[in-house]
Tab-separated table of C-alpha atoms and ligand atoms in Angstrom:
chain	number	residue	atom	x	y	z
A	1107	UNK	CA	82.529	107.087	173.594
A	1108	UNK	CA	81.032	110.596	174.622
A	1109	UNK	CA	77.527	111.044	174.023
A	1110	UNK	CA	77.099	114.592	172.756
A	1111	UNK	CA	73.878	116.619	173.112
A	1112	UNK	CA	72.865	119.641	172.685
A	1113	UNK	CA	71.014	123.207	173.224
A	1114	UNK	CA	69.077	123.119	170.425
A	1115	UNK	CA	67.832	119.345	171.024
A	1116	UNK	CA	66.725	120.454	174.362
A	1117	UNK	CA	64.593	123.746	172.761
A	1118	UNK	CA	61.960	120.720	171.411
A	1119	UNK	CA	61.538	119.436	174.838
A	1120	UNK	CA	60.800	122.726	176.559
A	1121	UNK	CA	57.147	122.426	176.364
A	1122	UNK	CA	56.783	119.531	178.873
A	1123	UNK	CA	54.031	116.937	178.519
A	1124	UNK	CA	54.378	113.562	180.169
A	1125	UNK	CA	54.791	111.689	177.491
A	1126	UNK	CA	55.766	108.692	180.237
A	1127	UNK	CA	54.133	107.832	183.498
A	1128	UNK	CA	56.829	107.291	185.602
A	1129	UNK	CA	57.175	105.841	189.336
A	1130	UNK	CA	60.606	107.517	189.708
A	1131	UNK	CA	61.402	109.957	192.257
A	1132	UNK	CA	64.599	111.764	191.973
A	1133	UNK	CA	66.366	113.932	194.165
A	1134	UNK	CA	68.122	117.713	192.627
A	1135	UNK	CA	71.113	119.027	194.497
A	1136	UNK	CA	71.734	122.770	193.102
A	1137	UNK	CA	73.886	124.893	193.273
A	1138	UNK	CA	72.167	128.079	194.051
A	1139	UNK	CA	71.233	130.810	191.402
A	1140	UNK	CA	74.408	132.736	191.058
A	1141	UNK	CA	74.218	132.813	187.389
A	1142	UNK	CA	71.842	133.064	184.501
A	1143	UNK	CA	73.281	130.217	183.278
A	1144	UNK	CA	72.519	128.105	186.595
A	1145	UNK	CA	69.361	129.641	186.687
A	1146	UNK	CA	68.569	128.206	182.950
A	1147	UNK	CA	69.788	124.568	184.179
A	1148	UNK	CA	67.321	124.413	187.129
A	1149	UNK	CA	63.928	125.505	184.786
A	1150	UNK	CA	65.558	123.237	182.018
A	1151	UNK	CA	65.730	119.859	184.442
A	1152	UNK	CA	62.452	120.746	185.910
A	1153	UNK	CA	60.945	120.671	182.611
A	1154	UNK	CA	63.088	117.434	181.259
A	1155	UNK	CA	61.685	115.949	184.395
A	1156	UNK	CA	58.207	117.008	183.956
A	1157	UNK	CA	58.439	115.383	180.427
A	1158	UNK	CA	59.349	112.132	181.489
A	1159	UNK	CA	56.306	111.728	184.433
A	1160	UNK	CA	59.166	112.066	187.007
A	1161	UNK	CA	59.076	113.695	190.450
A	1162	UNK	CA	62.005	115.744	191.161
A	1163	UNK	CA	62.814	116.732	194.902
A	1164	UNK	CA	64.446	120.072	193.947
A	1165	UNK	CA	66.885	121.755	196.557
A	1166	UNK	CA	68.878	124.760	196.348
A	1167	UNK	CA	71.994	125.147	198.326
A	1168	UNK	CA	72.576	128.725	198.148
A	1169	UNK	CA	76.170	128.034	197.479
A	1170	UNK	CA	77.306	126.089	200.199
A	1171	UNK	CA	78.857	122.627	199.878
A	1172	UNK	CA	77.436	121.715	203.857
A	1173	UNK	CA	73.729	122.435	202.406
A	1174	UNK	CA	74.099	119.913	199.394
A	1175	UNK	CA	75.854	117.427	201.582
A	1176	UNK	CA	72.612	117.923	204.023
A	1177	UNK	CA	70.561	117.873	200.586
A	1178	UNK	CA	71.938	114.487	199.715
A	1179	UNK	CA	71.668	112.874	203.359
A	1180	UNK	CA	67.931	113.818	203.079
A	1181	UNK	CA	67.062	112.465	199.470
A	1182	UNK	CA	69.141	109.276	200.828
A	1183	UNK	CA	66.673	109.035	203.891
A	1184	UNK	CA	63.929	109.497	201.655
A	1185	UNK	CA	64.855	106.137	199.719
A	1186	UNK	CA	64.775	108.893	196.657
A	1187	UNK	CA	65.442	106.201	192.945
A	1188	UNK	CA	68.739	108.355	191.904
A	1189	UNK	CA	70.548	111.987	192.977
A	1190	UNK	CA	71.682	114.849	190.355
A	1191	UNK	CA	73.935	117.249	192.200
A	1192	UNK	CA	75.738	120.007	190.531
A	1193	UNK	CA	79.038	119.883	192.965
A	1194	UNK	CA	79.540	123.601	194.470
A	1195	UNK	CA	83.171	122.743	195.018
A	1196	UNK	CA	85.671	119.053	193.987
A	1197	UNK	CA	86.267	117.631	197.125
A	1198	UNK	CA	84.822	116.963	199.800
A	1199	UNK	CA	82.293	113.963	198.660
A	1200	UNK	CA	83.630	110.822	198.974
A	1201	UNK	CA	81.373	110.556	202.057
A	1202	UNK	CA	78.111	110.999	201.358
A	1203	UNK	CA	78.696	109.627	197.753
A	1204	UNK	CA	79.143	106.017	199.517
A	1205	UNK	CA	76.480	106.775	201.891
A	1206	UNK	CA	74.409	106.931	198.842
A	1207	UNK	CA	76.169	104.344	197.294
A	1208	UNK	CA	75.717	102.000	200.463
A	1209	UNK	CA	72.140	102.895	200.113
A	1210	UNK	CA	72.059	101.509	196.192
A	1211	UNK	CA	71.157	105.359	195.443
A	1212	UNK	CA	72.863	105.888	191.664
A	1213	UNK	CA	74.542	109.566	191.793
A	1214	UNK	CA	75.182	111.988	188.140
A	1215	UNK	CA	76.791	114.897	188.132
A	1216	UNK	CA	75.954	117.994	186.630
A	1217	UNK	CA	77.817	120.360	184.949
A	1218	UNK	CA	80.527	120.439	187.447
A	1219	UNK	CA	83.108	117.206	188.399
A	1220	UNK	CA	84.417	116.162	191.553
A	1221	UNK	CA	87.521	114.641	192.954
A	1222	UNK	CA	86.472	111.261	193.919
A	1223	UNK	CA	86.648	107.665	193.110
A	1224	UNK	CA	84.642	107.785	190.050
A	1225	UNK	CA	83.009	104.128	191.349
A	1226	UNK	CA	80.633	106.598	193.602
A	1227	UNK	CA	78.975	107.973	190.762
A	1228	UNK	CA	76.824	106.917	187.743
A	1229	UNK	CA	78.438	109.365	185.547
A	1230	UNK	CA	78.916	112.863	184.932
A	1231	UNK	CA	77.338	114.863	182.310
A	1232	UNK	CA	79.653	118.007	181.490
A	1233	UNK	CA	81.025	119.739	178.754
A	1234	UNK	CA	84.897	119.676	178.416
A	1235	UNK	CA	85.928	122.632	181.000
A	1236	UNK	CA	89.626	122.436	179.608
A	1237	UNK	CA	88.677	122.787	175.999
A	1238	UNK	CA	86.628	125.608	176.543
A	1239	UNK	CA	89.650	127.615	177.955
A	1240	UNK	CA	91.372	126.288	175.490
A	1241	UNK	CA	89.094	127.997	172.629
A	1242	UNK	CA	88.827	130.916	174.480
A	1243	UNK	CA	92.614	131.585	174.950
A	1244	UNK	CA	92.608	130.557	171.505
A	1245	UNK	CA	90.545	133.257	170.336
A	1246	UNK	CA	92.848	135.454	171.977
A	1247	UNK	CA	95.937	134.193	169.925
A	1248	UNK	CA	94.123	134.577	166.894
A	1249	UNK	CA	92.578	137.915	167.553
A	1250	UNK	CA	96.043	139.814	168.556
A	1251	UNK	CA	97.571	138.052	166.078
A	1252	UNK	CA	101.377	138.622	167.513
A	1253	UNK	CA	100.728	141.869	169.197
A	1254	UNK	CA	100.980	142.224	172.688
A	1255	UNK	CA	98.106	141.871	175.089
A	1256	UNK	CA	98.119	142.363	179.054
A	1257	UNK	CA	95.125	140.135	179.849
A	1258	UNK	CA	93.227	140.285	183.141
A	1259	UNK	CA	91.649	137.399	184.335
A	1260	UNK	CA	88.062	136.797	186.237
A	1261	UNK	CA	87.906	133.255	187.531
A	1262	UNK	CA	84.723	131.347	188.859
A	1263	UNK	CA	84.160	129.817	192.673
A	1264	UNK	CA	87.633	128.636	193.746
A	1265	UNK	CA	87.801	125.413	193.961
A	1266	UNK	CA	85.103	124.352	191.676
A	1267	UNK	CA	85.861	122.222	188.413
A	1268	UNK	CA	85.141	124.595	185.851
A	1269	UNK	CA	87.599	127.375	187.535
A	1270	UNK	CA	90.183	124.948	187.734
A	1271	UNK	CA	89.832	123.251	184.267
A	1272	UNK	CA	88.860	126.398	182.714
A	1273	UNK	CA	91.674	127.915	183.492
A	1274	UNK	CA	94.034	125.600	182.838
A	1275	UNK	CA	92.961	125.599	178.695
A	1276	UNK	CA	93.153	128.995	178.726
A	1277	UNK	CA	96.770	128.697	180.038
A	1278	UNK	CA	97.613	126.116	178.027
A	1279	UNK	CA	96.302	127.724	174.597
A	1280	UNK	CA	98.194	131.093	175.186
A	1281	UNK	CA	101.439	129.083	176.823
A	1282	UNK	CA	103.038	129.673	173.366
A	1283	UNK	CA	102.556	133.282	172.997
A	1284	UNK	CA	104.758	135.583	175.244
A	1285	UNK	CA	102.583	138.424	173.334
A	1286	UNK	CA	100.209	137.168	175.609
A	1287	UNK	CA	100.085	138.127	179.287
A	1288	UNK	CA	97.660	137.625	182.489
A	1289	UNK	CA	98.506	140.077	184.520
A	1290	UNK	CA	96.131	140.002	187.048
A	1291	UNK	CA	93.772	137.064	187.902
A	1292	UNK	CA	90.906	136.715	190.474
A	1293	UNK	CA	87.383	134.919	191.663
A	1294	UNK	CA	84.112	136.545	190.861
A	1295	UNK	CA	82.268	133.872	191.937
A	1296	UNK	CA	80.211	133.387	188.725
A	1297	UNK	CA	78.218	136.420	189.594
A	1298	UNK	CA	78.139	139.975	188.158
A	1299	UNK	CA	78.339	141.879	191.367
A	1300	UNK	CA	81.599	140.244	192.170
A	1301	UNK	CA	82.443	140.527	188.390
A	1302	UNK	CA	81.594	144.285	188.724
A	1303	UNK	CA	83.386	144.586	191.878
A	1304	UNK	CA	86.793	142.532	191.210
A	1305	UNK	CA	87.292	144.575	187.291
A	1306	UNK	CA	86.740	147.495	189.255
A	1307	UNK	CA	89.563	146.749	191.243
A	1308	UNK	CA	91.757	145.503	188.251
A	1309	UNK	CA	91.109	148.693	186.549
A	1310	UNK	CA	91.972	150.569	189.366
A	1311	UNK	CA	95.365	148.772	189.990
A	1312	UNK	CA	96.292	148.666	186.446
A	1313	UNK	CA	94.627	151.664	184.934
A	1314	UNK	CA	92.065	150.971	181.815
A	1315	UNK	CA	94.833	151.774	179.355
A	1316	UNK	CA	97.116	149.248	180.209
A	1317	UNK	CA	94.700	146.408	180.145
A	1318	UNK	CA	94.073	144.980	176.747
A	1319	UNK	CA	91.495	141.933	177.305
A	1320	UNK	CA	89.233	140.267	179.975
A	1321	UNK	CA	88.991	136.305	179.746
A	1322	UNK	CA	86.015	135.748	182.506
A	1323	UNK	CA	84.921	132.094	183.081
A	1324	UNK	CA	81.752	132.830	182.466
A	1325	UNK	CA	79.225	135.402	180.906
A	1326	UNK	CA	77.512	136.696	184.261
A	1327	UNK	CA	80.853	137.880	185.553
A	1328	UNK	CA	82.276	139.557	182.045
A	1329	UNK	CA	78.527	141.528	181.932
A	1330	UNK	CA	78.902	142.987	185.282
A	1331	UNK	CA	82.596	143.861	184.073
A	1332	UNK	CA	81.442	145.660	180.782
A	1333	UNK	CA	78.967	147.786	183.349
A	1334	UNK	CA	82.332	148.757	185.689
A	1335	UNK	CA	84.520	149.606	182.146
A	1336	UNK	CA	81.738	151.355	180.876
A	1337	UNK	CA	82.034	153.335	184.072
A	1338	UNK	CA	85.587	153.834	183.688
A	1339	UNK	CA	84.899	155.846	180.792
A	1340	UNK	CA	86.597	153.410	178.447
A	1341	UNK	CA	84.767	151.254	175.513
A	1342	UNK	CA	84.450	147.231	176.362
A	1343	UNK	CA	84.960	145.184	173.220
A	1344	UNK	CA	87.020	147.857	171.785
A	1345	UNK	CA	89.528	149.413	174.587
A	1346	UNK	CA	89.122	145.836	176.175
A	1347	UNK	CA	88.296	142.584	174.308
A	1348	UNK	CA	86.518	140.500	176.293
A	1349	UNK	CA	85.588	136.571	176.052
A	1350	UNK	CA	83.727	134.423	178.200
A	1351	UNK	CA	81.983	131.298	178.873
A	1352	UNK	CA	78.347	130.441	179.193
A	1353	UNK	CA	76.396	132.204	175.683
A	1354	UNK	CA	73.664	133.140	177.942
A	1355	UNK	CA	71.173	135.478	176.111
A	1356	UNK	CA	72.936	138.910	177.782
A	1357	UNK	CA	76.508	137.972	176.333
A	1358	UNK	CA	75.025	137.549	172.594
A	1359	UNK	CA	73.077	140.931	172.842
A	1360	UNK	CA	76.644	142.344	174.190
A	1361	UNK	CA	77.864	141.095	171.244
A	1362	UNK	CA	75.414	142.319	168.733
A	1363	UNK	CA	76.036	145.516	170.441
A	1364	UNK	CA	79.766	145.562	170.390
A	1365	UNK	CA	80.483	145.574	174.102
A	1366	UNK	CA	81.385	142.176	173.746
A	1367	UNK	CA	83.692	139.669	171.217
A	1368	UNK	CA	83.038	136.161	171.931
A	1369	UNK	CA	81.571	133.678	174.199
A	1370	UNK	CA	81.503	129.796	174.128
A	1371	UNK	CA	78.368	128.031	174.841
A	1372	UNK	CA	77.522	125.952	177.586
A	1373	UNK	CA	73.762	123.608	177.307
A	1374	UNK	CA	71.812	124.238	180.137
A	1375	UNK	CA	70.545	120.698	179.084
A	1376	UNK	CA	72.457	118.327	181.462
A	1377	UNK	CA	69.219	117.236	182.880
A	1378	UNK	CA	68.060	115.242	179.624
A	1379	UNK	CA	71.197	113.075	179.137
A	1380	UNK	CA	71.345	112.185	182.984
A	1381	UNK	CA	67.654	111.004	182.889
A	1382	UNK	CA	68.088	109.210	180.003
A	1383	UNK	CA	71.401	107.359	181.438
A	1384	UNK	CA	69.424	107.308	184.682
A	1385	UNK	CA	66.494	105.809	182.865
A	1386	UNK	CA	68.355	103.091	181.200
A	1387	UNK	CA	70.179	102.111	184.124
A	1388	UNK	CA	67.347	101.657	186.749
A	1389	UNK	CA	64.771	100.074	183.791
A	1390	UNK	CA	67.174	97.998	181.556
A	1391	UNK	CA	70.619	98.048	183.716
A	1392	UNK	CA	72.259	99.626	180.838
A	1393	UNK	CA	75.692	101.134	182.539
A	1394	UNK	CA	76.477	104.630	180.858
A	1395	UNK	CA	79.646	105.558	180.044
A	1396	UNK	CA	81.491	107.600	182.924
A	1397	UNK	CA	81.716	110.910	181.204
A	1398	UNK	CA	78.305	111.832	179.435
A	1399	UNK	CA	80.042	115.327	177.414
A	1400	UNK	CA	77.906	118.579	176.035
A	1401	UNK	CA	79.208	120.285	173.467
A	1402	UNK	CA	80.842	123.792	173.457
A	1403	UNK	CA	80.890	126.274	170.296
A	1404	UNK	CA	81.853	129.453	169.770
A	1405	UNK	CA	80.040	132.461	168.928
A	1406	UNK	CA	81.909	135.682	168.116
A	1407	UNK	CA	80.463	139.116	165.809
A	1408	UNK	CA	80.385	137.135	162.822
A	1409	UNK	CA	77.441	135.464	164.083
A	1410	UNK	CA	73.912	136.830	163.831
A	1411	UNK	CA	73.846	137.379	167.877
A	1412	UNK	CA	71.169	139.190	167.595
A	1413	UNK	CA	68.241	136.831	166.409
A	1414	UNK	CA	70.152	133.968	168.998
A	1415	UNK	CA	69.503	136.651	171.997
A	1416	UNK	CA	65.654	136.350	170.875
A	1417	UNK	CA	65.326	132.773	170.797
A	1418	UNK	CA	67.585	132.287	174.107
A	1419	UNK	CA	65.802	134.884	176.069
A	1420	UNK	CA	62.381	132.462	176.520
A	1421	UNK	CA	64.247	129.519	177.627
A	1422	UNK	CA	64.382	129.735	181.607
A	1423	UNK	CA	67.829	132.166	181.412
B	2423	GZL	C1	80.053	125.192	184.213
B	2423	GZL	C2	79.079	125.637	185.303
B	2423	GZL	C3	79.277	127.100	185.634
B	2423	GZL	C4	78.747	128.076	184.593
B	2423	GZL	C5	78.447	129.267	185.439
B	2423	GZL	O1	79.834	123.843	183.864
B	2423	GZL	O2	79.290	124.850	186.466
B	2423	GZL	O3	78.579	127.411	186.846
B	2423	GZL	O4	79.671	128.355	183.556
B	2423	GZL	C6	77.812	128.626	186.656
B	2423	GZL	O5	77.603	130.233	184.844
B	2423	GZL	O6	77.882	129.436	187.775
């Protein structure tokens, strides 16, 4: 059983006031800040921590997996009550997940999965990377409607879950459609300099006329690629369709404004499901199930992107 939650639940909680005392001290392992999305999580958990009375050892590992590992040793010597860590990259933990283990130091996972024994964490609360590839390649399908498309591809950090997974639906939903064609594929890193930088070079290799669509893993990258086809002299979301991942405020006002044709949304909300599961495990012993998973919709012109860009923009993006 999946335990779904949502954006909008988490847009009652964002004006924190301890409704709890609690003794718990908890120890964050982030990512960095290379998106707005990321950026969102962090100002979202420190508010869903605020709410519940706990204190939350925050650390940012400017994108390195060697910083989080050091993160996590620290928070371990601490005697911190539980870790989040968004994992940077999929392997590389089994270590210092049973040092924490060995330590009785309950681990969840944010946003992002890794490739261990899943006995080293609690459980992981994500949304289902595969599926969203899936619905964006889907929207492809459905928006050429048999006609054929050279697609190029922007993929996030290599070796991260949601650039493999999200990849992998996208591949799978377009598998069926010869029509459909990635002809060139590459990491932006989540960011939109190296989203900027990498279309640039796809446009340059391919020429703007012989690419039809952009599928970018997530928003930040497929914004600084509408600023390097807009430079190209060609029109994004018209000369090239673009979808991506995330529905940070930026990629519904690209939308409204027609530089854009559809995102799928991503909570920034991890934070409240994991303290809750956290919560129930250290006070009651309650074990939560292993995969704790967010929902993902799509938004595309039909929707009133607009008035969604105004009530995103206050919420930490
Ligand atoms: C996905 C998450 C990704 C976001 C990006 O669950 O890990 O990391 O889609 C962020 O914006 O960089």
């Amino acid at each position: 059983m999946n335990i779904k939650a949502t954006l909008f639940a988490s847009a009652i909680t964002l004006m924190p006031i301890a409704v709890v005392a609690s003794d718990l001290t908890i120890g964050f392992s982030q990512i960095g800040s290379e998106s707005g999305w990321r950026a969102a999580e962090t100002t979202v958990t420190k508010q869903e921590a605020e709410a519940r009375g706990i204190t939350l050892k925050f650390a940012d590992a400017q994108q390195k997996q060697e910083n989080q590992i050091s993160a996590l040793r620290s928070f371990i010597a601490q005697g911190v009550d539980a870790i989040l860590i968004a994992p940077v990259v999929a392997t590389g933990w089994d270590e210092v997940l049973e040092e924490a283990q060995d330590s009785d130091i309950p681990v969840v996972l944010l946003d992002r999965t890794v490739d261990a024994p899943e006995e080293l964490y609690l459980t992981a609360v994500t949304s289902d990377l595969v599926h969203e590839g899936s619905v964006a390649g889907q929207w492809l399908v459905d928006e050429m409607a048999g006609a054929d498309c050279r697609i190029v591809e922007l993929q996030g950090t290599t070796g991260s879950s949601p650039a493999i997974d999200r990849k992998t639906g996208f591949e799978n939903a377009i598998s069926d459609h010869s029509n459909l064609e990635i002809v060139r594929s590459q990491t932006g890193d989540f960011t939109r300099s190296q989203g900027k930088v990498v279309m640039e070079s796809f446009l340059k290799a391919e020429g703007g006329e012989n690419i039809c669509a952009l599928y970018a893993h997530n928003d930040d990258m497929a914004v600084g690629a509408i600023q390097a086809i807009k430079e190209a002299g060609l029109n994004p979301g018209k000369d090239i369709k673009i979808v991506a991942i995330d529905a940070v405020p930026d990629a519904h006002l690209a939308i409204a404004n027609g530089e854009m044709n559809a995102t799928i949304e991503l909570t920034p909300n991890m934070a409240g499901p994991a303290l809750d599961a956290l919560d129930a495990y250290i006070n009651s012993g309650t074990m939560p199930p292993k995969w704790i998973q967010t929902e993902s919709k799509l938004f595309t012109a039909a929707d009133d992107n607009q008035a969604i860009y105004e009530m995103k923009k206050g919420l930490g993006y």
